[in-house]
Amino acid sequence: MELHRIAVISDTHGLLRPEVLEKLKASEAILHVGDFDKPDILEKLKEICPVWAVRGNVDKEWADGCLPEELETALFGFRFYITHNRKHIRNDLSGIDVVVYGHSHKYEERRENDILYLNPGSCGPKRFRLPVTMAVLTLYPEEHRIVAERIDCVPAAASSGRSEGGSAAASGQRRSRCGSVSEEGRSDSAAAHGQCEDEQRPEQDVDMHKLVRAVIKDVRAGRTVAGIAARHHVKEELAEEICRYYVTHPGVDVDGILDRMERKNL
């Protein structure tokens, strides 16, 4: 039976892991969904096999003239539509079999109206607690069938450690077993007895997307940095960093803040 394997990667941000290269070399084509960060990543991929790629939001300095924002192509009898941010997916997807996007660093795979929607996640530097992933598509032209396989590039044990290039402010220190934390930054128990410090979650326990969204709401509500940090059990440095990006970049959304934090710490 005829079959073909295509590697799908995104958000490499200047890093090609050995585990990723191994999967790429076993594929007939590579789809890169943007945020290379460095042009030499694209050149290295081209040395392995044919590459179809779009530019991401961090590629503007070098990719404006050589990579499109969106791309439609046919591979082995299947039609692919590729763009970096799912918000930019066009409305008319007539004849498309697979829509590939990235940007969020979160693996996603779903089927809708006979179309496979795929976000391979990020296989570059680890971003906070998110896993490091890519995807391999196996195409069966005779049956017009596609099988998507998620590849976890870093073992679970390694993923639970400190992020590569992650914000030092996101690192947790100690967990206390005291009562709930008040907005003023001290636990109810500590306020009454002076026996323990604020509970702070380790980095691997923090869902950064959820945290940033909550901090934005807190800023709008007029809460202080100390109060926000205590409310979400994180270090003040992390809360202050999120607040600063939100206040100094009018109109920025959750993904925009995460992108700026990540680029700062690469």
PDB file of C-alpha atoms in Angstrom:
ATOM      1  CA  MET A   1       0.000   0.000   0.000  1.00  0.00           C
ATOM      2  CA  GLU A   2       1.314   3.431  -0.955  1.00  0.00           C
ATOM      3  CA  LEU A   3       1.989   5.759   1.967  1.00  0.00           C
ATOM      4  CA  HIS A   4       3.922   8.944   2.601  1.00  0.00           C
ATOM      5  CA  ARG A   5       5.128  10.593   5.804  1.00  0.00           C
ATOM      6  CA  ILE A   6       5.234  14.327   6.347  1.00  0.00           C
ATOM      7  CA  ALA A   7       6.800  15.996   9.383  1.00  0.00           C
ATOM      8  CA  VAL A   8       4.947  19.022  10.744  1.00  0.00           C
ATOM      9  CA  ILE A   9       6.760  21.436  13.066  1.00  0.00           C
ATOM     10  CA  SER A  10       6.316  24.962  14.355  1.00  0.00           C
ATOM     11  CA  ASP A  11       7.799  27.577  16.662  1.00  0.00           C
ATOM     12  CA  THR A  12      11.355  26.241  16.619  1.00  0.00           C
ATOM     13  CA  HIS A  13      12.678  29.642  17.772  1.00  0.00           C
ATOM     14  CA  GLY A  14      16.244  28.929  16.762  1.00  0.00           C
ATOM     15  CA  LEU A  15      16.451  25.368  18.108  1.00  0.00           C
ATOM     16  CA  LEU A  16      16.481  22.058  16.213  1.00  0.00           C
ATOM     17  CA  ARG A  17      16.566  19.240  18.744  1.00  0.00           C
ATOM     18  CA  PRO A  18      18.276  15.907  17.922  1.00  0.00           C
ATOM     19  CA  GLU A  19      14.980  14.109  18.558  1.00  0.00           C
ATOM     20  CA  VAL A  20      13.269  16.369  16.041  1.00  0.00           C
ATOM     21  CA  LEU A  21      15.999  15.943  13.429  1.00  0.00           C
ATOM     22  CA  GLU A  22      15.641  12.172  13.683  1.00  0.00           C
ATOM     23  CA  LYS A  23      11.939  12.395  12.795  1.00  0.00           C
ATOM     24  CA  LEU A  24      12.584  14.899  10.032  1.00  0.00           C
ATOM     25  CA  LYS A  25      15.135  12.653   8.342  1.00  0.00           C
ATOM     26  CA  ALA A  26      12.562   9.844   8.233  1.00  0.00           C
ATOM     27  CA  SER A  27      10.050  12.045   6.390  1.00  0.00           C
ATOM     28  CA  GLU A  28       9.549  12.877   2.724  1.00  0.00           C
ATOM     29  CA  ALA A  29       8.549  16.492   3.309  1.00  0.00           C
ATOM     30  CA  ILE A  30       8.573  19.075   6.097  1.00  0.00           C
ATOM     31  CA  LEU A  31       5.904  21.637   6.898  1.00  0.00           C
ATOM     32  CA  HIS A  32       7.131  24.451   9.144  1.00  0.00           C
ATOM     33  CA  VAL A  33       4.372  26.715  10.418  1.00  0.00           C
ATOM     34  CA  GLY A  34       6.458  29.744  11.325  1.00  0.00           C
ATOM     35  CA  ASP A  35       8.467  31.355  14.120  1.00  0.00           C
ATOM     36  CA  PHE A  36      11.817  30.073  12.939  1.00  0.00           C
ATOM     37  CA  ASP A  37      13.392  33.075  14.699  1.00  0.00           C
ATOM     38  CA  LYS A  38      16.580  32.509  12.671  1.00  0.00           C
ATOM     39  CA  PRO A  39      16.880  31.959   8.892  1.00  0.00           C
ATOM     40  CA  ASP A  40      19.551  29.283   9.325  1.00  0.00           C
ATOM     41  CA  ILE A  41      16.871  26.938  10.698  1.00  0.00           C
ATOM     42  CA  LEU A  42      15.129  27.052   7.328  1.00  0.00           C
ATOM     43  CA  GLU A  43      18.400  26.357   5.529  1.00  0.00           C
ATOM     44  CA  LYS A  44      19.121  23.343   7.742  1.00  0.00           C
ATOM     45  CA  LEU A  45      15.659  21.945   7.030  1.00  0.00           C
ATOM     46  CA  LYS A  46      16.162  22.321   3.280  1.00  0.00           C
ATOM     47  CA  GLU A  47      19.239  20.106   3.545  1.00  0.00           C
ATOM     48  CA  ILE A  48      17.042  17.252   4.804  1.00  0.00           C
ATOM     49  CA  CYS A  49      14.118  17.196   2.361  1.00  0.00           C
ATOM     50  CA  PRO A  50      11.682  19.547   0.593  1.00  0.00           C
ATOM     51  CA  VAL A  51      10.234  22.215   2.891  1.00  0.00           C
ATOM     52  CA  TRP A  52       6.952  24.136   2.748  1.00  0.00           C
ATOM     53  CA  ALA A  53       6.901  27.030   5.201  1.00  0.00           C
ATOM     54  CA  VAL A  54       5.204  30.257   6.236  1.00  0.00           C
ATOM     55  CA  ARG A  55       6.547  33.085   8.351  1.00  0.00           C
ATOM     56  CA  GLY A  56       5.519  33.659  11.949  1.00  0.00           C
ATOM     57  CA  ASN A  57       5.206  36.813  13.995  1.00  0.00           C
ATOM     58  CA  VAL A  58       8.868  36.706  15.116  1.00  0.00           C
ATOM     59  CA  ASP A  59      10.196  36.212  11.565  1.00  0.00           C
ATOM     60  CA  LYS A  60       9.359  39.657  10.199  1.00  0.00           C
ATOM     61  CA  GLU A  61      12.917  40.998  10.250  1.00  0.00           C
ATOM     62  CA  TRP A  62      14.208  38.467   7.746  1.00  0.00           C
ATOM     63  CA  ALA A  63      11.282  36.556   6.202  1.00  0.00           C
ATOM     64  CA  ASP A  64       9.057  39.291   4.780  1.00  0.00           C
ATOM     65  CA  GLY A  65      10.501  38.893   1.312  1.00  0.00           C
ATOM     66  CA  CYS A  66      10.985  35.136   1.191  1.00  0.00           C
ATOM     67  CA  LEU A  67       8.181  33.438   3.134  1.00  0.00           C
ATOM     68  CA  PRO A  68       4.421  33.990   2.739  1.00  0.00           C
ATOM     69  CA  GLU A  69       1.942  34.516   5.579  1.00  0.00           C
ATOM     70  CA  GLU A  70      -0.219  31.720   4.201  1.00  0.00           C
ATOM     71  CA  LEU A  71       0.371  28.901   1.776  1.00  0.00           C
ATOM     72  CA  GLU A  72      -1.737  26.381  -0.104  1.00  0.00           C
ATOM     73  CA  THR A  73      -0.088  23.362  -1.672  1.00  0.00           C
ATOM     74  CA  ALA A  74      -0.820  19.830  -2.890  1.00  0.00           C
ATOM     75  CA  LEU A  75       1.233  16.899  -1.580  1.00  0.00           C
ATOM     76  CA  PHE A  76       0.684  13.298  -2.635  1.00  0.00           C
ATOM     77  CA  GLY A  77      -2.905  13.961  -3.641  1.00  0.00           C
ATOM     78  CA  PHE A  78      -3.872  15.991  -0.545  1.00  0.00           C
ATOM     79  CA  ARG A  79      -4.362  19.748  -0.333  1.00  0.00           C
ATOM     80  CA  PHE A  80      -2.777  21.630   2.569  1.00  0.00           C
ATOM     81  CA  TYR A  81      -3.457  25.138   3.821  1.00  0.00           C
ATOM     82  CA  ILE A  82      -0.796  26.579   6.142  1.00  0.00           C
ATOM     83  CA  THR A  83      -0.692  29.759   8.225  1.00  0.00           C
ATOM     84  CA  HIS A  84       1.020  30.623  11.504  1.00  0.00           C
ATOM     85  CA  ASN A  85      -1.865  31.955  13.581  1.00  0.00           C
ATOM     86  CA  ARG A  86      -5.253  30.237  13.632  1.00  0.00           C
ATOM     87  CA  LYS A  87      -6.852  33.697  13.768  1.00  0.00           C
ATOM     88  CA  HIS A  88      -5.660  34.219  10.204  1.00  0.00           C
ATOM     89  CA  ILE A  89      -7.188  31.060   8.715  1.00  0.00           C
ATOM     90  CA  ARG A  90      -9.196  32.108   5.682  1.00  0.00           C
ATOM     91  CA  ASN A  91     -12.927  31.513   5.476  1.00  0.00           C
ATOM     92  CA  ASP A  92     -13.006  29.635   2.184  1.00  0.00           C
ATOM     93  CA  LEU A  93     -11.411  26.214   2.678  1.00  0.00           C
ATOM     94  CA  SER A  94     -13.041  24.512  -0.289  1.00  0.00           C
ATOM     95  CA  GLY A  95     -11.003  21.523  -1.442  1.00  0.00           C
ATOM     96  CA  ILE A  96      -8.648  21.646   1.562  1.00  0.00           C
ATOM     97  CA  ASP A  97      -7.851  18.375   3.337  1.00  0.00           C
ATOM     98  CA  VAL A  98      -5.517  19.666   6.067  1.00  0.00           C
ATOM     99  CA  VAL A  99      -5.232  23.043   7.800  1.00  0.00           C
ATOM    100  CA  VAL A 100      -1.962  23.503   9.676  1.00  0.00           C
ATOM    101  CA  TYR A 101      -1.224  26.342  12.094  1.00  0.00           C
ATOM    102  CA  GLY A 102       0.962  27.066  15.146  1.00  0.00           C
ATOM    103  CA  HIS A 103       1.705  30.103  17.340  1.00  0.00           C
ATOM    104  CA  SER A 104       0.107  28.906  20.607  1.00  0.00           C
ATOM    105  CA  HIS A 105       2.773  26.221  21.290  1.00  0.00           C
ATOM    106  CA  LYS A 106      -0.108  23.880  22.182  1.00  0.00           C
ATOM    107  CA  TYR A 107      -0.707  20.642  20.277  1.00  0.00           C
ATOM    108  CA  GLU A 108      -4.176  20.443  18.796  1.00  0.00           C
ATOM    109  CA  GLU A 109      -5.759  17.944  16.437  1.00  0.00           C
ATOM    110  CA  ARG A 110      -9.394  17.909  15.390  1.00  0.00           C
ATOM    111  CA  ARG A 111     -11.560  17.093  12.379  1.00  0.00           C
ATOM    112  CA  GLU A 112     -14.315  19.332  11.161  1.00  0.00           C
ATOM    113  CA  ASN A 113     -16.271  19.090   7.895  1.00  0.00           C
ATOM    114  CA  ASP A 114     -13.851  16.431   6.588  1.00  0.00           C
ATOM    115  CA  ILE A 115     -10.883  18.746   7.227  1.00  0.00           C
ATOM    116  CA  LEU A 116      -8.056  17.872   9.609  1.00  0.00           C
ATOM    117  CA  TYR A 117      -7.029  20.893  11.703  1.00  0.00           C
ATOM    118  CA  LEU A 118      -3.558  20.442  13.162  1.00  0.00           C
ATOM    119  CA  ASN A 119      -1.337  22.487  15.444  1.00  0.00           C
ATOM    120  CA  PRO A 120       1.915  20.546  16.021  1.00  0.00           C
ATOM    121  CA  GLY A 121       2.795  22.600  19.081  1.00  0.00           C
ATOM    122  CA  SER A 122       6.348  23.824  19.569  1.00  0.00           C
ATOM    123  CA  CYS A 123       9.483  21.699  19.254  1.00  0.00           C
ATOM    124  CA  GLY A 124      11.817  24.578  20.054  1.00  0.00           C
ATOM    125  CA  PRO A 125      12.773  25.910  23.517  1.00  0.00           C
ATOM    126  CA  LYS A 126      10.400  24.705  26.205  1.00  0.00           C
ATOM    127  CA  ARG A 127       7.803  27.341  27.043  1.00  0.00           C
ATOM    128  CA  PHE A 128       6.804  27.322  30.683  1.00  0.00           C
ATOM    129  CA  ARG A 129       4.907  24.071  31.424  1.00  0.00           C
ATOM    130  CA  LEU A 130       3.855  23.305  27.835  1.00  0.00           C
ATOM    131  CA  PRO A 131       5.131  20.019  26.347  1.00  0.00           C
ATOM    132  CA  VAL A 132       7.601  20.017  23.456  1.00  0.00           C
ATOM    133  CA  THR A 133       5.813  18.437  20.492  1.00  0.00           C
ATOM    134  CA  MET A 134       5.684  17.968  16.740  1.00  0.00           C
ATOM    135  CA  ALA A 135       3.520  15.852  14.441  1.00  0.00           C
ATOM    136  CA  VAL A 136       3.999  13.276  11.722  1.00  0.00           C
ATOM    137  CA  LEU A 137       1.283  12.773   9.128  1.00  0.00           C
ATOM    138  CA  THR A 138       0.991   9.461   7.317  1.00  0.00           C
ATOM    139  CA  LEU A 139      -0.848   9.853   4.017  1.00  0.00           C
ATOM    140  CA  TYR A 140      -2.641   6.990   2.273  1.00  0.00           C
ATOM    141  CA  PRO A 141      -3.505   8.333  -1.216  1.00  0.00           C
ATOM    142  CA  GLU A 142      -5.401   5.261  -2.418  1.00  0.00           C
ATOM    143  CA  GLU A 143      -7.837   5.558   0.485  1.00  0.00           C
ATOM    144  CA  HIS A 144      -7.512   9.340   0.709  1.00  0.00           C
ATOM    145  CA  ARG A 145      -6.854   8.863   4.401  1.00  0.00           C
ATOM    146  CA  ILE A 146      -4.617  10.751   6.814  1.00  0.00           C
ATOM    147  CA  VAL A 147      -3.299   9.525  10.160  1.00  0.00           C
ATOM    148  CA  ALA A 148      -1.825  12.156  12.504  1.00  0.00           C
ATOM    149  CA  GLU A 149       0.696  11.154  15.173  1.00  0.00           C
ATOM    150  CA  ARG A 150       1.699  13.444  18.014  1.00  0.00           C
ATOM    151  CA  ILE A 151       5.408  13.225  18.855  1.00  0.00           C
ATOM    152  CA  ASP A 152       6.521  14.237  22.349  1.00  0.00           C
ATOM    153  CA  CYS A 153      10.090  15.388  21.848  1.00  0.00           C
ATOM    154  CA  VAL A 154      11.037  15.618  25.530  1.00  0.00           C
ATOM    155  CA  PRO A 155      10.267  12.809  28.010  1.00  0.00           C
ATOM    156  CA  ALA A 156       7.682  13.622  30.653  1.00  0.00           C
ATOM    157  CA  ALA A 157      10.288  13.508  33.433  1.00  0.00           C
ATOM    158  CA  ALA A 158      12.392  16.135  31.689  1.00  0.00           C
ATOM    159  CA  SER A 159       9.354  18.279  30.931  1.00  0.00           C
ATOM    160  CA  SER A 160       8.584  18.664  34.615  1.00  0.00           C
ATOM    161  CA  GLY A 161      11.821  20.533  35.252  1.00  0.00           C
ATOM    162  CA  ARG A 162      12.765  24.144  34.712  1.00  0.00           C
ATOM    163  CA  SER A 163      11.951  25.507  31.256  1.00  0.00           C
ATOM    164  CA  GLU A 164      14.724  26.144  28.747  1.00  0.00           C
ATOM    165  CA  GLY A 165      15.147  29.875  28.554  1.00  0.00           C
ATOM    166  CA  GLY A 166      12.041  30.343  30.691  1.00  0.00           C
ATOM    167  CA  SER A 167      11.500  33.300  32.929  1.00  0.00           C
ATOM    168  CA  ALA A 168      13.360  33.049  36.213  1.00  0.00           C
ATOM    169  CA  ALA A 169      10.467  34.923  37.728  1.00  0.00           C
ATOM    170  CA  ALA A 170       8.228  31.962  36.961  1.00  0.00           C
ATOM    171  CA  SER A 171      10.252  29.635  39.170  1.00  0.00           C
ATOM    172  CA  GLY A 172       8.430  28.664  42.351  1.00  0.00           C
ATOM    173  CA  GLN A 173      10.187  28.473  45.672  1.00  0.00           C
ATOM    174  CA  ARG A 174       8.346  26.742  48.516  1.00  0.00           C
ATOM    175  CA  ARG A 175       4.855  25.477  49.198  1.00  0.00           C
ATOM    176  CA  SER A 176       3.443  26.249  52.594  1.00  0.00           C
ATOM    177  CA  ARG A 177       0.582  24.280  54.101  1.00  0.00           C
ATOM    178  CA  CYS A 178      -1.083  27.355  55.484  1.00  0.00           C
ATOM    179  CA  GLY A 179      -4.550  28.720  54.844  1.00  0.00           C
ATOM    180  CA  SER A 180      -5.757  30.507  51.711  1.00  0.00           C
ATOM    181  CA  VAL A 181      -3.825  33.549  50.516  1.00  0.00           C
ATOM    182  CA  SER A 182      -5.402  36.949  50.899  1.00  0.00           C
ATOM    183  CA  GLU A 183      -5.153  39.740  48.331  1.00  0.00           C
ATOM    184  CA  GLU A 184      -2.778  41.656  50.570  1.00  0.00           C
ATOM    185  CA  GLY A 185      -0.131  38.980  50.012  1.00  0.00           C
ATOM    186  CA  ARG A 186      -0.218  36.998  53.275  1.00  0.00           C
ATOM    187  CA  SER A 187      -2.073  33.822  54.071  1.00  0.00           C
ATOM    188  CA  ASP A 188      -4.960  34.067  56.498  1.00  0.00           C
ATOM    189  CA  SER A 189      -3.105  31.711  58.807  1.00  0.00           C
ATOM    190  CA  ALA A 190       0.119  33.686  58.550  1.00  0.00           C
ATOM    191  CA  ALA A 191      -1.690  36.928  59.249  1.00  0.00           C
ATOM    192  CA  ALA A 192      -3.080  35.432  62.437  1.00  0.00           C
ATOM    193  CA  HIS A 193      -0.033  33.499  63.614  1.00  0.00           C
ATOM    194  CA  GLY A 194       2.989  34.755  61.609  1.00  0.00           C
ATOM    195  CA  GLN A 195       4.053  31.160  61.064  1.00  0.00           C
ATOM    196  CA  CYS A 196       4.523  30.792  57.277  1.00  0.00           C
ATOM    197  CA  GLU A 197       5.150  32.585  53.993  1.00  0.00           C
ATOM    198  CA  ASP A 198       2.906  32.936  50.948  1.00  0.00           C
ATOM    199  CA  GLU A 199       2.332  29.771  48.989  1.00  0.00           C
ATOM    200  CA  GLN A 200       3.954  29.935  45.562  1.00  0.00           C
ATOM    201  CA  ARG A 201       3.392  27.384  42.842  1.00  0.00           C
ATOM    202  CA  PRO A 202       6.369  25.817  41.069  1.00  0.00           C
ATOM    203  CA  GLU A 203       6.667  26.749  37.406  1.00  0.00           C
ATOM    204  CA  GLN A 204       5.462  23.376  36.192  1.00  0.00           C
ATOM    205  CA  ASP A 205       2.181  23.913  38.069  1.00  0.00           C
ATOM    206  CA  VAL A 206       1.437  27.230  36.362  1.00  0.00           C
ATOM    207  CA  ASP A 207      -0.763  27.364  33.272  1.00  0.00           C
ATOM    208  CA  MET A 208       0.729  30.541  31.819  1.00  0.00           C
ATOM    209  CA  HIS A 209      -2.053  31.179  29.306  1.00  0.00           C
ATOM    210  CA  LYS A 210      -4.651  30.995  32.069  1.00  0.00           C
ATOM    211  CA  LEU A 211      -2.490  33.075  34.422  1.00  0.00           C
ATOM    212  CA  VAL A 212      -1.929  35.900  31.927  1.00  0.00           C
ATOM    213  CA  ARG A 213      -5.633  36.041  31.117  1.00  0.00           C
ATOM    214  CA  ALA A 214      -6.460  36.271  34.836  1.00  0.00           C
ATOM    215  CA  VAL A 215      -3.803  38.924  35.491  1.00  0.00           C
ATOM    216  CA  ILE A 216      -5.219  41.091  32.701  1.00  0.00           C
ATOM    217  CA  LYS A 217      -8.612  40.969  34.402  1.00  0.00           C
ATOM    218  CA  ASP A 218      -7.017  41.835  37.738  1.00  0.00           C
ATOM    219  CA  VAL A 219      -5.210  44.850  36.254  1.00  0.00           C
ATOM    220  CA  ARG A 220      -8.500  46.094  34.820  1.00  0.00           C
ATOM    221  CA  ALA A 221     -10.039  45.649  38.250  1.00  0.00           C
ATOM    222  CA  GLY A 222      -7.361  47.898  39.757  1.00  0.00           C
ATOM    223  CA  ARG A 223      -5.557  45.292  41.862  1.00  0.00           C
ATOM    224  CA  THR A 224      -1.943  45.846  42.895  1.00  0.00           C
ATOM    225  CA  VAL A 225       0.975  43.720  41.728  1.00  0.00           C
ATOM    226  CA  ALA A 226       1.411  42.318  45.244  1.00  0.00           C
ATOM    227  CA  GLY A 227      -2.267  41.511  45.426  1.00  0.00           C
ATOM    228  CA  ILE A 228      -2.236  39.825  42.014  1.00  0.00           C
ATOM    229  CA  ALA A 229       0.816  37.735  42.936  1.00  0.00           C
ATOM    230  CA  ALA A 230      -0.788  36.608  46.183  1.00  0.00           C
ATOM    231  CA  ARG A 231      -4.135  35.948  44.513  1.00  0.00           C
ATOM    232  CA  HIS A 232      -2.549  33.515  42.030  1.00  0.00           C
ATOM    233  CA  HIS A 233       0.222  32.176  44.277  1.00  0.00           C
ATOM    234  CA  VAL A 234       3.111  33.285  42.046  1.00  0.00           C
ATOM    235  CA  LYS A 235       6.170  35.447  42.602  1.00  0.00           C
ATOM    236  CA  GLU A 236       5.715  39.197  42.428  1.00  0.00           C
ATOM    237  CA  GLU A 237       8.395  39.409  39.724  1.00  0.00           C
ATOM    238  CA  LEU A 238       6.269  37.271  37.404  1.00  0.00           C
ATOM    239  CA  ALA A 239       3.073  39.201  38.154  1.00  0.00           C
ATOM    240  CA  GLU A 240       4.911  42.492  37.633  1.00  0.00           C
ATOM    241  CA  GLU A 241       6.317  41.323  34.278  1.00  0.00           C
ATOM    242  CA  ILE A 242       2.870  40.392  32.965  1.00  0.00           C
ATOM    243  CA  CYS A 243       1.360  43.651  34.246  1.00  0.00           C
ATOM    244  CA  ARG A 244       4.139  45.687  32.654  1.00  0.00           C
ATOM    245  CA  TYR A 245       3.662  44.138  29.209  1.00  0.00           C
ATOM    246  CA  TYR A 246      -0.093  44.648  29.401  1.00  0.00           C
ATOM    247  CA  VAL A 247       0.151  48.289  30.492  1.00  0.00           C
ATOM    248  CA  THR A 248       2.955  49.314  28.107  1.00  0.00           C
ATOM    249  CA  HIS A 249       1.560  47.596  24.985  1.00  0.00           C
ATOM    250  CA  PRO A 250      -1.996  48.895  24.449  1.00  0.00           C
ATOM    251  CA  GLY A 251      -4.197  46.337  22.733  1.00  0.00           C
ATOM    252  CA  VAL A 252      -1.880  43.390  23.395  1.00  0.00           C
ATOM    253  CA  ASP A 253      -3.638  40.058  23.982  1.00  0.00           C
ATOM    254  CA  VAL A 254      -2.660  36.957  25.972  1.00  0.00           C
ATOM    255  CA  ASP A 255      -0.643  35.422  23.123  1.00  0.00           C
ATOM    256  CA  GLY A 256       1.119  38.734  22.542  1.00  0.00           C
ATOM    257  CA  ILE A 257       2.238  38.933  26.164  1.00  0.00           C
ATOM    258  CA  LEU A 258       3.433  35.314  26.143  1.00  0.00           C
ATOM    259  CA  ASP A 259       5.351  35.934  22.915  1.00  0.00           C
ATOM    260  CA  ARG A 260       7.139  38.938  24.429  1.00  0.00           C
ATOM    261  CA  MET A 261       7.992  37.033  27.600  1.00  0.00           C
ATOM    262  CA  GLU A 262       9.320  34.134  25.589  1.00  0.00           C
ATOM    263  CA  ARG A 263      11.403  36.242  23.217  1.00  0.00           C
ATOM    264  CA  LYS A 264      12.938  38.078  26.178  1.00  0.00           C
ATOM    265  CA  ASN A 265      14.046  34.813  27.735  1.00  0.00           C
ATOM    266  CA  LEU A 266      15.250  32.893  24.674  1.00  0.00           C
TER     267      LEU A 266
END
